């Protein structure tokens, strides 16, 4: 995919309900009616990086686990599983992005396109092209509507007058980019400088006394920090994994620490509440409609100390 952090919409207990394909893993294969999808993780995306080389094995946790739960077969976190009756699996809505066109003839020419309901046939671990273990998923289309890339699908698109919908101001911005290429180059240089600064992070295992004091102030996450400090190897990877928002999958920004000890971005929780979902997306703990969201400023301060500038541009 080209949206480098995996775009999987999930609820922890029920599994995944949508996937965006944009072609970023070398192991992905798209055959239209079915595709082989690679799980997430195993890349160090700390410091606001959008992509990185695979650097360790993937695990069947978080988004990977959510996808596995969609398979109509008993969950096996070690060997994976295959459904004997795959159509009984949970529905997964699949969206293809135009950036997938570099790798697949089934991608749309522009923007994002909804391609229907798919079901998970099987999932399994294997060594990827990177040399590290990755989790693979085979998904197959199970939708009564014709696929949009077929003649029937194209005819249906024309019949209903379906057209691409652009975000407000998008076309004007594109026109400005074409008319003012020099200003865009300057903007890119400025953005590169920001990314270079924000990718700075303190060396592994260098836990200063100052940082430890900051960590002590985050009493709401004491259990998590105690666990992390008991073994500071792979420090940044482990902190990132521990404090990634399960909704957007990024390192939490303006974090809300729930009574069930899970951390999410306040904007993500707000979106969930607007959709009338009042439970923790991690464990389904009932937060209640009147739940008062407060930013855990102590946690935010600690994360900014470990990953300076990671929240830039978010």
XYZ file of C-alpha atoms in Angstrom, residues 26-161:
136
model
C 5.790 -6.350 -1.742
C 4.016 -9.570 -0.724
C 0.513 -8.306 -1.658
C -1.162 -9.863 -4.725
C -4.393 -8.577 -6.292
C -6.474 -10.813 -8.579
C -9.662 -8.752 -8.459
C -12.176 -11.320 -7.239
C -9.681 -12.318 -4.555
C -6.440 -10.924 -3.189
C -3.602 -11.816 -0.841
C -3.120 -9.214 1.839
C -0.157 -8.732 4.177
C -0.662 -7.857 7.840
C 0.759 -4.869 9.699
C 3.691 -4.389 12.046
C 7.376 -5.224 11.913
C 8.327 -1.732 10.723
C 9.723 1.052 12.896
C 7.422 3.999 12.100
C 8.437 6.067 15.131
C 9.391 9.714 14.736
C 6.469 10.448 12.383
C 7.917 8.300 9.569
C 5.402 7.248 6.919
C 7.280 4.150 5.844
C 10.286 1.998 6.697
C 11.855 -1.316 5.786
C 10.626 -4.458 7.513
C 12.879 -4.850 10.550
C 11.306 -7.615 12.650
C 8.629 -10.321 12.597
C 4.945 -9.414 12.575
C 2.673 -10.605 15.378
C -0.949 -11.717 15.311
C -2.142 -8.833 17.489
C -4.260 -5.696 17.050
C -5.240 -5.246 13.380
C -3.760 -8.598 12.373
C -5.797 -10.359 15.044
C -8.922 -8.419 14.103
C -8.632 -9.685 10.521
C -8.058 -13.262 11.676
C -11.268 -13.119 13.719
C -13.234 -12.653 10.492
C -12.404 -16.183 9.321
C -15.099 -18.852 9.813
C -12.620 -21.173 11.501
C -11.338 -21.610 15.075
C -8.720 -18.965 15.902
C -5.134 -20.251 15.766
C -2.573 -17.578 16.671
C 0.403 -19.794 15.816
C -0.356 -21.613 12.552
C -3.315 -19.669 11.179
C -6.475 -21.321 9.854
C -8.568 -21.983 6.730
C -12.371 -21.918 6.607
C -14.073 -24.961 5.140
C -17.121 -22.737 4.522
C -15.522 -19.365 3.903
C -18.812 -17.628 3.014
C -19.868 -17.929 6.648
C -17.094 -15.545 7.672
C -17.660 -11.933 8.664
C -18.207 -9.340 5.952
C -15.232 -7.114 5.128
C -15.827 -4.037 2.974
C -12.967 -3.472 0.558
C -11.909 -0.121 -0.889
C -9.211 0.190 -3.557
C -7.097 3.335 -3.839
C -5.735 4.704 -7.125
C -2.138 4.282 -5.895
C -2.673 0.548 -6.170
C -2.467 0.992 -9.967
C 1.317 0.539 -9.816
C 0.733 -3.060 -8.792
C -2.805 -3.973 -9.910
C -5.004 -3.534 -12.974
C -8.057 -3.531 -10.697
C -7.281 -0.148 -9.120
C -9.422 2.923 -9.912
C -7.939 5.698 -12.038
C -8.619 8.310 -9.360
C -9.310 8.453 -5.647
C -10.908 5.608 -3.722
C -13.536 3.138 -4.946
C -15.749 0.829 -2.941
C -15.430 -2.675 -4.412
C -17.914 -4.664 -2.341
C -18.025 -7.362 0.325
C -15.167 -9.850 0.707
C -14.744 -12.772 3.115
C -11.564 -14.150 4.671
C -10.808 -17.609 3.282
C -7.634 -18.270 5.280
C -4.744 -16.645 7.126
C -1.252 -17.963 7.800
C 2.284 -16.891 8.803
C 5.176 -17.159 6.347
C 8.565 -15.633 5.656
C 8.047 -12.588 3.435
C 10.317 -11.199 0.736
C 11.944 -9.075 3.441
C 13.161 -12.233 5.194
C 10.966 -11.607 8.243
C 7.792 -13.405 9.239
C 4.589 -11.756 8.003
C 0.931 -12.691 8.361
C -0.864 -13.336 5.063
C -4.600 -13.258 4.361
C -6.569 -14.587 1.392
C -9.814 -12.672 0.836
C -12.460 -13.563 -1.762
C -15.343 -11.463 -3.093
C -18.853 -12.436 -1.976
C -21.100 -9.666 -3.269
C -24.242 -9.863 -5.380
C -23.412 -6.564 -7.127
C -21.090 -6.798 -10.144
C -17.470 -5.836 -9.554
C -16.875 -2.235 -10.760
C -14.052 -3.238 -13.130
C -16.312 -5.650 -15.087
C -18.500 -4.617 -18.020
C -21.585 -5.195 -15.872
C -20.103 -3.013 -13.147
C -19.233 -0.243 -15.603
C -22.748 -0.356 -17.037
C -24.226 -0.088 -13.546
C -21.971 2.893 -12.800
C -23.200 4.675 -15.926
C -26.832 3.731 -15.277
C -26.809 5.287 -11.810
C -24.691 8.247 -12.887
